[in-house]
Tab-separated table of C-alpha atoms in Angstrom:
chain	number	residue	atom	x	y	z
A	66	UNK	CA	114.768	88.598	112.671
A	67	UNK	CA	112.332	88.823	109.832
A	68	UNK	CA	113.574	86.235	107.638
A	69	UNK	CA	114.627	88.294	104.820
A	70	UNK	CA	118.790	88.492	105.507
A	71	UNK	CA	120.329	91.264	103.550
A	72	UNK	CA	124.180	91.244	102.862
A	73	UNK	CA	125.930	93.194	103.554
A	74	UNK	CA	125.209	95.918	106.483
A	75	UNK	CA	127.309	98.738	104.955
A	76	UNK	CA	129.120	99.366	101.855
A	77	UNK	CA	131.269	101.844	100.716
A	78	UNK	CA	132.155	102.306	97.430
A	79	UNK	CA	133.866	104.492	94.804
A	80	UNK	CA	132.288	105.744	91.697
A	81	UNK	CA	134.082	103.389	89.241
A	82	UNK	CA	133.711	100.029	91.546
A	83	UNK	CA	131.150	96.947	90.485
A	84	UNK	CA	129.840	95.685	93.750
A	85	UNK	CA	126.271	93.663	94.375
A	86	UNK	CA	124.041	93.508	97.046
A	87	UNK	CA	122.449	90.141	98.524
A	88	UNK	CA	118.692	89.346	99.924
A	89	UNK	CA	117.792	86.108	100.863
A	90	UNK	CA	114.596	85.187	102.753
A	91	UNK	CA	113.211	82.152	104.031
A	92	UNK	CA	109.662	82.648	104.365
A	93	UNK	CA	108.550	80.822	100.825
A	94	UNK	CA	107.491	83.891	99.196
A	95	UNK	CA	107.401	84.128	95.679
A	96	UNK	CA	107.841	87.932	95.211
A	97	UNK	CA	110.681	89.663	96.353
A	98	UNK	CA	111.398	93.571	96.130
A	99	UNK	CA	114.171	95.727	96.351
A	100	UNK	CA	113.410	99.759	97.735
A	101	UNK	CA	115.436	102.920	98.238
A	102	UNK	CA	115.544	104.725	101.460
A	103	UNK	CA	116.977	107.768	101.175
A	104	UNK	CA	116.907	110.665	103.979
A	105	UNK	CA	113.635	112.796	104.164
A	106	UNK	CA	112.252	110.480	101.106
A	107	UNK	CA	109.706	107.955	101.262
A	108	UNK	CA	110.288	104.574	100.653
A	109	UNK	CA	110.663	104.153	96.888
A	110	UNK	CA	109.992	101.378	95.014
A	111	UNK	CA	112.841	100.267	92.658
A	112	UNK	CA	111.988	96.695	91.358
A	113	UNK	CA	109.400	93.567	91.835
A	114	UNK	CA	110.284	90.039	91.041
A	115	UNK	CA	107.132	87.365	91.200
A	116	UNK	CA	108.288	84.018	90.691
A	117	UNK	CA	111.673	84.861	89.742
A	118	UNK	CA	110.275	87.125	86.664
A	119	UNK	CA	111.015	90.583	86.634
A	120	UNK	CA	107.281	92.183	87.101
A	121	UNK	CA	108.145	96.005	87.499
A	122	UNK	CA	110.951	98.568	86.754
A	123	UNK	CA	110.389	101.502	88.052
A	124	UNK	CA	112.056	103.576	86.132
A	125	UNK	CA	115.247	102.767	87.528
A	126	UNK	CA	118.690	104.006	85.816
A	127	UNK	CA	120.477	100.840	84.101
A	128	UNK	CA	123.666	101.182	86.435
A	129	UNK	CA	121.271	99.537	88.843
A	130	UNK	CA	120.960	95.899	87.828
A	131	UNK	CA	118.984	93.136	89.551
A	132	UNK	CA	118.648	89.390	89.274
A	133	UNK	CA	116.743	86.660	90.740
A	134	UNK	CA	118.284	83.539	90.263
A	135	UNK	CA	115.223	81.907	92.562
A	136	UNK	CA	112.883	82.862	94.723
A	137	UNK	CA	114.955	82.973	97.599
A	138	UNK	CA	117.468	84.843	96.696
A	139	UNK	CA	118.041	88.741	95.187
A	140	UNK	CA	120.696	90.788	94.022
A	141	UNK	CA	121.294	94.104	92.825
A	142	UNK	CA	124.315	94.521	90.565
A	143	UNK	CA	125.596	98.076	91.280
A	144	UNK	CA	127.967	99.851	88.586
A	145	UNK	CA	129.505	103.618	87.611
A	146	UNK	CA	126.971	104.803	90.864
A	147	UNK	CA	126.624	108.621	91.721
A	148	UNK	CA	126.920	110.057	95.412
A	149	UNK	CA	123.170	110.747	95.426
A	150	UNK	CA	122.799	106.787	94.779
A	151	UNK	CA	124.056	106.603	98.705
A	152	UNK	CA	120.715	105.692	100.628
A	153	UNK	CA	119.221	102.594	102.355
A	154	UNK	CA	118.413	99.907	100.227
A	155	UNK	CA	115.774	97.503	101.269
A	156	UNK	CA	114.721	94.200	99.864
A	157	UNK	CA	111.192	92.898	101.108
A	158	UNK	CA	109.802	89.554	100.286
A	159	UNK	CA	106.001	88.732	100.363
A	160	UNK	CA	103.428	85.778	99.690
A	161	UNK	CA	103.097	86.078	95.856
A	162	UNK	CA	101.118	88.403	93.699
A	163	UNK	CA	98.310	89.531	95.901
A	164	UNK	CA	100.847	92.316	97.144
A	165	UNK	CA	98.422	93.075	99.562
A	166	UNK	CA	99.519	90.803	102.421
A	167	UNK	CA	102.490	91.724	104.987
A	168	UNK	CA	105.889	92.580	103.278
A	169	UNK	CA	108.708	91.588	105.542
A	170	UNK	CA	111.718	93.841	105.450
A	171	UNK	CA	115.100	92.886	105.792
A	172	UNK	CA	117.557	95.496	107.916
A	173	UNK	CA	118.847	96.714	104.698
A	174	UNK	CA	122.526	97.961	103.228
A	175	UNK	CA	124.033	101.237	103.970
A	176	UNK	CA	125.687	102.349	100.922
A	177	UNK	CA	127.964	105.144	100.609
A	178	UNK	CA	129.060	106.102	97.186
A	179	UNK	CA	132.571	108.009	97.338
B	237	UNK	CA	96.936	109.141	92.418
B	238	UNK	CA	99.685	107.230	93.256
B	239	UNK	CA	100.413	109.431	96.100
B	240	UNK	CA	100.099	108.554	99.839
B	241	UNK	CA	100.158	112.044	102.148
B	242	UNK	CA	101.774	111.883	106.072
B	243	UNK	CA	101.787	114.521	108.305
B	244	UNK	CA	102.918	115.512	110.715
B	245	UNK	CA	106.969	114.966	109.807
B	246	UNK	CA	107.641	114.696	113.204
B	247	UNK	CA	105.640	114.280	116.160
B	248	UNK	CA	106.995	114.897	120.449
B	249	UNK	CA	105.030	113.415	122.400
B	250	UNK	CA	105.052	112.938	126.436
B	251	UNK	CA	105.449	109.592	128.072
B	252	UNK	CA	101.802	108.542	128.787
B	253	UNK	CA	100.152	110.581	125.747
B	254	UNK	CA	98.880	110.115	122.898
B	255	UNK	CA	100.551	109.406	119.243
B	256	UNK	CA	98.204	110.961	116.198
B	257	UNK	CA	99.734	110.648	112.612
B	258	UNK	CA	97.585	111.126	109.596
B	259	UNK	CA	97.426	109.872	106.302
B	260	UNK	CA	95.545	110.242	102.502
B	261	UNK	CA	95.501	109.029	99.394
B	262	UNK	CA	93.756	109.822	96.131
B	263	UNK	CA	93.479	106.506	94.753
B	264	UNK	CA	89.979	104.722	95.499
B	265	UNK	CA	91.479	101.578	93.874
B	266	UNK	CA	93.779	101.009	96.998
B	267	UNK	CA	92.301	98.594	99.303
B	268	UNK	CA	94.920	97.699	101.842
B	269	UNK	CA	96.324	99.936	104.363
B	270	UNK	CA	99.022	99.259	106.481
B	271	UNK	CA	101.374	101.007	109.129
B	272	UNK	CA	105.107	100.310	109.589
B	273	UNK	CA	107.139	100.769	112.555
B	274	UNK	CA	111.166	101.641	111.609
B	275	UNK	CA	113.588	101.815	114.125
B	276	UNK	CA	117.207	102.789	113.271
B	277	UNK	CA	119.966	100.686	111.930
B	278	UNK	CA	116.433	98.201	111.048
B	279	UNK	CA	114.021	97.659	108.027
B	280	UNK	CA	110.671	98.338	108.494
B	281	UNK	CA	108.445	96.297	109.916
B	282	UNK	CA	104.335	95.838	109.943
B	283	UNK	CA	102.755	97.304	112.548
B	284	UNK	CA	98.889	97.172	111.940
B	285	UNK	CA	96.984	96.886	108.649
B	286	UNK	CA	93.418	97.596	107.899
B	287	UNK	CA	91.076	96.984	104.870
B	288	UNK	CA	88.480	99.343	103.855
B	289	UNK	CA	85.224	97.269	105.006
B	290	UNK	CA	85.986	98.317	109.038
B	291	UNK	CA	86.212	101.663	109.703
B	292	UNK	CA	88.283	101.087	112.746
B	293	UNK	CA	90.992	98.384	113.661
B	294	UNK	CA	92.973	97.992	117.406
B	295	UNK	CA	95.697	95.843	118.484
B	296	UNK	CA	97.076	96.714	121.820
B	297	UNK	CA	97.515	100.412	122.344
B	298	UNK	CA	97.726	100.939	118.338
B	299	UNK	CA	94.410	101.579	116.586
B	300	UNK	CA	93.850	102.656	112.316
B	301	UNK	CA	91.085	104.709	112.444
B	302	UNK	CA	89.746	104.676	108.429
B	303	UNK	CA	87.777	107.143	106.558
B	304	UNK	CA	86.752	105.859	103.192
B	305	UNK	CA	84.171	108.497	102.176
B	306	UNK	CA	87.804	110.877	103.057
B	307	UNK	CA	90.336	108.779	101.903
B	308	UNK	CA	92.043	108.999	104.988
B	309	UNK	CA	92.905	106.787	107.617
B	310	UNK	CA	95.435	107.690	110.655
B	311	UNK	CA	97.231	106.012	113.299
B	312	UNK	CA	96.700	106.520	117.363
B	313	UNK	CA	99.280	105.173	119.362
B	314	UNK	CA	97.972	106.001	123.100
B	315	UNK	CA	99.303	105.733	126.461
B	316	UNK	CA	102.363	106.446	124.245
B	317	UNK	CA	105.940	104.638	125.656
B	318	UNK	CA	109.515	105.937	124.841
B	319	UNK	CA	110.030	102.797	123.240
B	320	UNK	CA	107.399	103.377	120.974
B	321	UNK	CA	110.124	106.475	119.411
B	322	UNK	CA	110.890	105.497	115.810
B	323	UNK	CA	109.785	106.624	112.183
B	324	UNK	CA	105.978	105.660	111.384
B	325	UNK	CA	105.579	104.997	107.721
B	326	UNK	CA	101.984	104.626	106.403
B	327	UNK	CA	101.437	102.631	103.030
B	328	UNK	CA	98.493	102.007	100.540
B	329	UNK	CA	98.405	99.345	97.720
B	330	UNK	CA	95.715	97.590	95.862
B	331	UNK	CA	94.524	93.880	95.315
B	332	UNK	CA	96.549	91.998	92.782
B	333	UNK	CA	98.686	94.810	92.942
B	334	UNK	CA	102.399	95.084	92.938
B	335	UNK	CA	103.380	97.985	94.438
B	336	UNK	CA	103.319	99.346	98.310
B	337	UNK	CA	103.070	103.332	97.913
B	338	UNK	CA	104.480	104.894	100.763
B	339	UNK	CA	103.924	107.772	102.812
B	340	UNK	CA	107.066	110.154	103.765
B	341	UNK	CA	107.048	109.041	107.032
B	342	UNK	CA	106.886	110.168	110.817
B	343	UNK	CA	109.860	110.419	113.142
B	344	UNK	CA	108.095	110.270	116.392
B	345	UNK	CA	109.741	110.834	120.079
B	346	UNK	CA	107.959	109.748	123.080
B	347	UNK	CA	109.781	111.661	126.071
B	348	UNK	CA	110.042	109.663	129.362
């Protein structure tokens, strides 16, 4: 275990649904991340929370929405998604700003839009 | 400039050998370098990192070789194990930076 928990494993969901993804970590890091994995892609970079303020957006469509109520916890609000939104997501927490310390990965959700 | 480059895609390599995937990057600002190991059904997780002001790090049988003058810096995984079979992802990002960039990764098989 890595200490970043990501709920849930796999998620399947139709076009029109509203469903939201969970991260939670206890490590005490103040930045927290959410990436998309999709098949023969690298690792893409979708948003960056540092102390529970929304630091980057990159260039992510709206029906992806995130929130960090803390800095423990992360969601992604998911809504009106397109098949080629089905990928890996990925949250990753690390220390705080300096980005360039270990990010810890959690195992990720399967989703499969329908 | 934001790009990190991998090769090869995909790597066989027998039980005993050794593991050689490659990396660039364009950026000079990038000062942190590390290498994650992803096995299926898992997130990815670090393997080895290395800073630019050593031109060579090693931890176990894993060692970051690192090129500044290049901008390049690669990963040797020797006396390669079957268990050592998963994607290699290398990643660049800068100080008081934000943002891992990631390389496309490298699905490697060992064969026992």
């Amino acid at each position: 275990e890595t200490g970043v928990t990501q709920t849930p494993r796999h998620l399947v969901m139709g076009m029109t649904n509203k469903k939201s993804l969970k991260c939670e970590q206890h490590l005490g890091h103040n930045a927290m991340y959410w990436y998309k994995q999709s098949a023969k892609k690298p690792l893409e970079l979708m948003f960056v929370y540092n102390f529970k303020e929304q630091t980057e957006n990159n260039s992510v469509p709206s029906r992806f929405s995130p929130e960090c109520p803390n800095s423990s916890h992360l969601f992604l609000h998911l809504h009106t998604l397109q098949p080629e939104d089905s990928a890996l997501y990925l949250c990753a927490s690390s220390q705080g700003y300096r980005m360039n310390t270990e990010a810890f990965f959690g195992q990720g959700t399967r989703l499969t839009v329908v | 400039q934001q790009q990190v480059k991998q090769s090869p895609q995909s790597l066989i390599v027998q039980k005993g050998g050794i593991s050689i995937i490659n990396c660039a990057y364009e950026n000079t600002a990038f000062d942190y370098f590390p290498w994650y190991q992803q096995f299926p059904g898992k997130g990815p997780a670090l393997l080895i990192a290395i800073r630019p002001d050593v031109s060579e790090k090693k931890e176990g049988r894993f060692t970051i070789s690192f090129n500044k003058s290049a901008k390049q810096f690669s990963l040797h995984i020797m006396d390669s194990q079957p268990g050592d079979s998963a994607t290699y992802f290398c990643a660049a990002s800068r100080d008081y930076g934000q943002n891992f960039v990631f390389g496309p990764g490298t699905r490697l098989s060992v064969l026992p």
